[in-house]
mmCIF file of C-alpha atoms in Angstrom:
data_model
loop_
_atom_site.group_PDB
_atom_site.id
_atom_site.type_symbol
_atom_site.label_atom_id
_atom_site.label_comp_id
_atom_site.label_asym_id
_atom_site.label_seq_id
_atom_site.Cartn_x
_atom_site.Cartn_y
_atom_site.Cartn_z
ATOM 1 C CA UNK A 1 109.024 84.640 124.327
ATOM 2 C CA UNK A 2 109.063 87.068 127.276
ATOM 3 C CA UNK A 3 110.992 89.662 125.279
ATOM 4 C CA UNK A 4 109.697 92.818 123.666
ATOM 5 C CA UNK A 5 109.542 92.702 119.894
ATOM 6 C CA UNK A 6 109.410 95.229 117.081
ATOM 7 C CA UNK A 7 107.179 94.649 114.066
ATOM 8 C CA UNK A 8 109.151 94.488 110.824
ATOM 9 C CA UNK A 9 106.224 93.451 108.622
ATOM 10 C CA UNK A 10 102.515 93.446 109.428
ATOM 11 C CA UNK A 11 99.326 92.394 107.674
ATOM 12 C CA UNK A 12 96.058 94.120 106.853
ATOM 13 C CA UNK A 13 93.254 93.508 109.297
ATOM 14 C CA UNK A 14 91.395 90.364 108.271
ATOM 15 C CA UNK A 15 94.325 88.996 106.243
ATOM 16 C CA UNK A 16 96.613 86.188 107.426
ATOM 17 C CA UNK A 17 100.042 84.675 106.905
ATOM 18 C CA UNK A 18 103.678 85.356 107.669
ATOM 19 C CA UNK A 19 104.723 88.060 110.115
ATOM 20 C CA UNK A 20 108.265 89.299 110.724
ATOM 21 C CA UNK A 21 109.479 90.578 114.092
ATOM 22 C CA UNK A 22 112.789 91.477 115.672
ATOM 23 C CA UNK A 23 113.695 91.507 119.356
ATOM 24 C CA UNK A 24 113.457 95.064 120.654
ATOM 25 C CA UNK A 25 116.406 94.648 123.018
ATOM 26 C CA UNK A 26 118.590 93.659 120.064
ATOM 27 C CA UNK A 27 117.966 97.047 118.460
ATOM 28 C CA UNK A 28 119.812 99.201 120.989
ATOM 29 C CA UNK A 29 122.453 96.536 121.555
ATOM 30 C CA UNK A 30 123.324 96.490 117.847
ATOM 31 C CA UNK A 31 123.568 100.222 117.179
ATOM 32 C CA UNK A 32 127.361 100.039 117.314
ATOM 33 C CA UNK A 33 127.386 97.539 114.452
ATOM 34 C CA UNK A 34 129.472 98.038 111.328
ATOM 35 C CA UNK A 35 126.490 99.467 109.454
ATOM 36 C CA UNK A 36 125.559 101.876 112.233
ATOM 37 C CA UNK A 37 121.939 100.730 112.296
ATOM 38 C CA UNK A 38 120.065 98.349 114.553
ATOM 39 C CA UNK A 39 118.638 94.954 113.695
ATOM 40 C CA UNK A 40 115.093 96.212 113.197
ATOM 41 C CA UNK A 41 116.157 98.993 110.834
ATOM 42 C CA UNK A 42 118.368 96.591 108.896
ATOM 43 C CA UNK A 43 115.526 94.119 108.493
ATOM 44 C CA UNK A 44 113.118 96.843 107.408
ATOM 45 C CA UNK A 45 115.657 97.958 104.804
ATOM 46 C CA UNK A 46 115.909 94.336 103.693
ATOM 47 C CA UNK A 47 112.120 94.205 103.397
ATOM 48 C CA UNK A 48 112.196 97.278 101.149
ATOM 49 C CA UNK A 49 114.938 95.851 98.928
ATOM 50 C CA UNK A 50 114.158 94.929 95.338
ATOM 51 C CA UNK A 51 115.523 91.464 96.167
ATOM 52 C CA UNK A 52 112.819 90.865 98.782
ATOM 53 C CA UNK A 53 109.841 88.791 97.700
ATOM 54 C CA UNK A 54 106.394 88.418 99.249
ATOM 55 C CA UNK A 55 103.987 85.895 97.741
ATOM 56 C CA UNK A 56 100.298 86.197 98.605
ATOM 57 C CA UNK A 57 97.473 83.868 97.703
ATOM 58 C CA UNK A 58 94.018 85.389 97.292
ATOM 59 C CA UNK A 59 90.522 84.070 96.753
ATOM 60 C CA UNK A 60 88.808 86.517 94.431
ATOM 61 C CA UNK A 61 85.434 87.026 92.806
ATOM 62 C CA UNK A 62 85.372 86.518 89.047
ATOM 63 C CA UNK A 63 85.888 84.003 86.272
ATOM 64 C CA UNK A 64 89.475 84.816 85.311
ATOM 65 C CA UNK A 65 88.543 86.930 82.290
ATOM 66 C CA UNK A 66 88.911 90.685 81.981
ATOM 67 C CA UNK A 67 88.213 92.882 78.955
ATOM 68 C CA UNK A 68 88.004 89.808 76.755
ATOM 69 C CA UNK A 69 91.345 88.391 77.917
ATOM 70 C CA UNK A 70 91.787 85.031 79.652
ATOM 71 C CA UNK A 71 94.036 85.896 82.588
ATOM 72 C CA UNK A 72 94.649 82.234 83.407
ATOM 73 C CA UNK A 73 96.588 81.873 80.150
ATOM 74 C CA UNK A 74 98.977 84.732 80.897
ATOM 75 C CA UNK A 75 101.140 83.119 83.580
ATOM 76 C CA UNK A 76 102.869 85.784 85.663
ATOM 77 C CA UNK A 77 102.185 89.337 84.461
ATOM 78 C CA UNK A 78 102.823 92.769 85.946
ATOM 79 C CA UNK A 79 100.243 95.377 86.884
ATOM 80 C CA UNK A 80 101.505 98.973 86.722
ATOM 81 C CA UNK A 81 98.473 101.008 87.730
ATOM 82 C CA UNK A 82 98.300 103.917 90.214
ATOM 83 C CA UNK A 83 96.615 103.250 93.561
ATOM 84 C CA UNK A 84 95.108 105.467 96.241
ATOM 85 C CA UNK A 85 96.662 106.057 99.648
ATOM 86 C CA UNK A 86 94.691 106.187 102.904
ATOM 87 C CA UNK A 87 93.699 109.792 102.169
ATOM 88 C CA UNK A 88 92.581 109.195 98.602
ATOM 89 C CA UNK A 89 95.718 110.633 96.963
ATOM 90 C CA UNK A 90 96.772 108.910 93.759
ATOM 91 C CA UNK A 91 100.173 107.184 93.995
ATOM 92 C CA UNK A 92 102.041 106.351 90.806
ATOM 93 C CA UNK A 93 104.778 103.743 90.536
ATOM 94 C CA UNK A 94 102.801 100.847 92.009
ATOM 95 C CA UNK A 95 103.767 97.419 90.674
ATOM 96 C CA UNK A 96 102.298 93.988 91.415
ATOM 97 C CA UNK A 97 103.041 90.680 89.703
ATOM 98 C CA UNK A 98 99.928 88.491 89.405
ATOM 99 C CA UNK A 99 99.292 84.899 88.393
ATOM 100 C CA UNK A 100 95.741 83.622 87.972
ATOM 101 C CA UNK A 101 96.040 79.943 88.888
ATOM 102 C CA UNK A 102 92.558 78.426 88.602
ATOM 103 C CA UNK A 103 88.883 79.336 88.414
ATOM 104 C CA UNK A 104 85.643 77.664 89.484
ATOM 105 C CA UNK A 105 82.007 78.177 88.534
ATOM 106 C CA UNK A 106 79.636 78.038 91.482
ATOM 107 C CA UNK A 107 76.128 76.910 90.627
ATOM 108 C CA UNK A 108 74.800 76.372 94.162
ATOM 109 C CA UNK A 109 71.647 78.014 95.491
ATOM 110 C CA UNK A 110 73.677 80.805 97.089
ATOM 111 C CA UNK A 111 74.734 82.327 93.756
ATOM 112 C CA UNK A 112 72.619 85.313 92.701
ATOM 113 C CA UNK A 113 73.094 86.361 89.087
ATOM 114 C CA UNK A 114 76.800 87.207 88.804
ATOM 115 C CA UNK A 115 77.237 87.731 92.539
ATOM 116 C CA UNK A 116 78.925 84.711 94.044
ATOM 117 C CA UNK A 117 78.780 82.786 90.763
ATOM 118 C CA UNK A 118 82.530 82.323 90.196
ATOM 119 C CA UNK A 119 85.826 82.567 92.021
ATOM 120 C CA UNK A 120 89.559 82.278 91.320
ATOM 121 C CA UNK A 121 92.766 81.538 93.167
ATOM 122 C CA UNK A 122 95.383 84.185 92.424
ATOM 123 C CA UNK A 123 99.028 84.550 93.429
ATOM 124 C CA UNK A 124 100.343 88.088 93.941
ATOM 125 C CA UNK A 125 103.820 89.513 94.462
ATOM 126 C CA UNK A 126 103.835 93.242 95.190
ATOM 127 C CA UNK A 127 106.989 94.995 94.012
ATOM 128 C CA UNK A 128 106.156 98.196 95.861
ATOM 129 C CA UNK A 129 104.535 98.665 99.236
ATOM 130 C CA UNK A 130 101.539 100.956 98.770
ATOM 131 C CA UNK A 131 98.429 100.965 100.960
ATOM 132 C CA UNK A 132 96.182 97.984 100.102
ATOM 133 C CA UNK A 133 98.164 97.640 96.878
ATOM 134 C CA UNK A 134 97.351 94.008 96.087
ATOM 135 C CA UNK A 135 93.712 94.550 97.021
ATOM 136 C CA UNK A 136 93.397 97.649 94.837
ATOM 137 C CA UNK A 137 95.167 96.115 91.856
ATOM 138 C CA UNK A 138 93.007 92.992 91.901
ATOM 139 C CA UNK A 139 89.784 94.974 92.293
ATOM 140 C CA UNK A 140 90.444 97.922 90.013
ATOM 141 C CA UNK A 141 93.089 96.867 87.497
ATOM 142 C CA UNK A 142 91.745 93.405 86.594
ATOM 143 C CA UNK A 143 88.211 93.459 88.032
ATOM 144 C CA UNK A 144 88.622 90.568 90.495
ATOM 145 C CA UNK A 145 88.104 91.887 94.048
ATOM 146 C CA UNK A 146 89.226 89.775 96.977
ATOM 147 C CA UNK A 147 86.451 87.945 98.815
ATOM 148 C CA UNK A 148 85.680 89.636 102.111
ATOM 149 C CA UNK A 149 87.269 92.961 101.155
ATOM 150 C CA UNK A 150 84.788 95.532 102.423
ATOM 151 C CA UNK A 151 86.907 98.495 101.235
ATOM 152 C CA UNK A 152 87.584 97.557 97.610
ATOM 153 C CA UNK A 153 85.280 94.562 97.115
ATOM 154 C CA UNK A 154 81.635 93.786 96.394
ATOM 155 C CA UNK A 155 79.274 93.932 99.368
ATOM 156 C CA UNK A 156 76.638 91.654 97.841
ATOM 157 C CA UNK A 157 79.167 88.968 96.926
ATOM 158 C CA UNK A 158 80.817 89.226 100.350
ATOM 159 C CA UNK A 159 77.443 88.818 102.037
ATOM 160 C CA UNK A 160 76.762 85.610 100.081
ATOM 161 C CA UNK A 161 80.101 84.135 101.116
ATOM 162 C CA UNK A 162 79.625 85.085 104.765
ATOM 163 C CA UNK A 163 75.994 84.042 105.140
ATOM 164 C CA UNK A 164 75.854 81.025 102.825
ATOM 165 C CA UNK A 165 79.395 79.702 102.387
ATOM 166 C CA UNK A 166 81.068 80.008 105.758
ATOM 167 C CA UNK A 167 83.478 82.878 105.222
ATOM 168 C CA UNK A 168 84.476 84.345 108.588
ATOM 169 C CA UNK A 169 82.906 87.682 109.471
ATOM 170 C CA UNK A 170 86.090 89.767 109.552
ATOM 171 C CA UNK A 171 87.991 87.742 106.937
ATOM 172 C CA UNK A 172 89.718 89.241 103.917
ATOM 173 C CA UNK A 173 90.772 86.247 101.786
ATOM 174 C CA UNK A 174 94.360 87.399 101.347
ATOM 175 C CA UNK A 175 97.132 85.247 102.815
ATOM 176 C CA UNK A 176 100.878 85.926 102.836
ATOM 177 C CA UNK A 177 102.127 82.442 102.136
ATOM 178 C CA UNK A 178 105.859 83.080 101.654
ATOM 179 C CA UNK A 179 108.321 85.835 102.425
ATOM 180 C CA UNK A 180 111.986 85.928 101.356
ATOM 181 C CA UNK A 181 114.332 88.657 102.622
ATOM 182 C CA UNK A 182 117.934 89.186 101.487
ATOM 183 C CA UNK A 183 120.818 88.886 103.941
ATOM 184 C CA UNK A 184 121.694 91.610 106.430
ATOM 185 C CA UNK A 185 124.500 92.000 108.945
ATOM 186 C CA UNK A 186 122.173 90.445 111.514
ATOM 187 C CA UNK A 187 120.648 87.790 109.263
ATOM 188 C CA UNK A 188 123.621 86.694 107.121
ATOM 189 C CA UNK A 189 121.687 83.839 105.512
ATOM 190 C CA UNK A 190 118.647 85.986 104.858
ATOM 191 C CA UNK A 191 115.147 85.017 105.914
ATOM 192 C CA UNK A 192 112.725 82.672 104.189
ATOM 193 C CA UNK A 193 109.438 81.772 105.849
ATOM 194 C CA UNK A 194 106.281 80.118 104.587
ATOM 195 C CA UNK A 195 102.802 79.690 106.007
ATOM 196 C CA UNK A 196 100.293 77.269 104.417
ATOM 197 C CA UNK A 197 96.720 78.308 103.769
ATOM 198 C CA UNK A 198 94.716 78.542 107.019
ATOM 199 C CA UNK A 199 91.831 76.209 107.778
ATOM 200 C CA UNK A 200 89.085 78.734 107.120
ATOM 201 C CA UNK A 201 90.235 79.441 103.553
ATOM 202 C CA UNK A 202 90.884 75.750 102.940
ATOM 203 C CA UNK A 203 87.349 74.944 104.109
ATOM 204 C CA UNK A 204 85.895 77.509 101.711
ATOM 205 C CA UNK A 205 87.724 75.817 98.850
ATOM 206 C CA UNK A 206 87.023 72.218 99.845
ATOM 207 C CA UNK A 207 83.348 72.750 100.651
ATOM 208 C CA UNK A 208 82.349 75.053 97.794
ATOM 209 C CA UNK A 209 84.915 74.891 94.975
ATOM 210 C CA UNK A 210 87.011 71.710 95.241
ATOM 211 C CA UNK A 211 87.862 71.880 91.546
ATOM 212 C CA UNK A 212 90.060 74.874 92.356
ATOM 213 C CA UNK A 213 92.398 72.705 94.387
ATOM 214 C CA UNK A 214 92.440 69.938 91.801
ATOM 215 C CA UNK A 215 93.577 72.467 89.193
ATOM 216 C CA UNK A 216 96.010 74.414 91.363
ATOM 217 C CA UNK A 217 97.344 72.069 94.069
ATOM 218 C CA UNK A 218 100.791 71.495 92.513
ATOM 219 C CA UNK A 219 101.384 75.202 91.912
ATOM 220 C CA UNK A 220 100.220 76.170 95.401
ATOM 221 C CA UNK A 221 102.483 73.538 96.930
ATOM 222 C CA UNK A 222 105.471 74.973 95.061
ATOM 223 C CA UNK A 223 104.659 78.416 96.442
ATOM 224 C CA UNK A 224 104.358 77.210 100.044
ATOM 225 C CA UNK A 225 100.569 77.563 100.197
ATOM 226 C CA UNK A 226 100.064 73.867 101.012
ATOM 227 C CA UNK A 227 101.905 71.595 103.410
ATOM 228 C CA UNK A 228 101.912 68.871 100.715
ATOM 229 C CA UNK A 229 100.633 68.771 97.107
ATOM 230 C CA UNK A 230 97.526 66.697 97.799
ATOM 231 C CA UNK A 231 96.587 68.546 100.983
ATOM 232 C CA UNK A 232 92.887 68.618 100.242
ATOM 233 C CA UNK A 233 92.361 66.323 97.277
#
């Protein structure tokens, strides 16, 4: 665009999906606005608002059951479990809404015991913005680590997916599929953006667990994960 930009929202390395930027030259030009803040600051405040919504889709290891409970039958539910920050300090007040959408058993030659033997599609909406919050909650609170997550995941399972099932080397299977921000002085209609699942994650599903899409296609389409409901059926 040949203009400097400021990052309003970024993604973890290896993740994918929606990004939000503002034009850097708009920041100084808007400091005399009614609110007394620039466009970037206003958008970051909008991002932190309780009315903002970020919807992620994740491919995770596991069969959708945890401590004897079938998570696929719960619909949306809220995780309220402390997480760690970058320095290992425990942070309370960390909330994520989760929805387990579908699960698939994988009986190919790549599966080794429990490693790589099952996977789920999960939707996640973090209500707070802690470090690796969605990744930590999926791995530690409900025992379903994201595929490719080398920090909070399972190295043996990740190796199977990379070496035998085509997962990209640096990929963390977490994708920000939709972001909704409330209105600001500079964005009076708010912001809503969506980004369908990228080809690499789609290929993992189609080639190794097509039943996942058959069971979850309509829901993923509603959430903006797919360009159309039968995208890969």
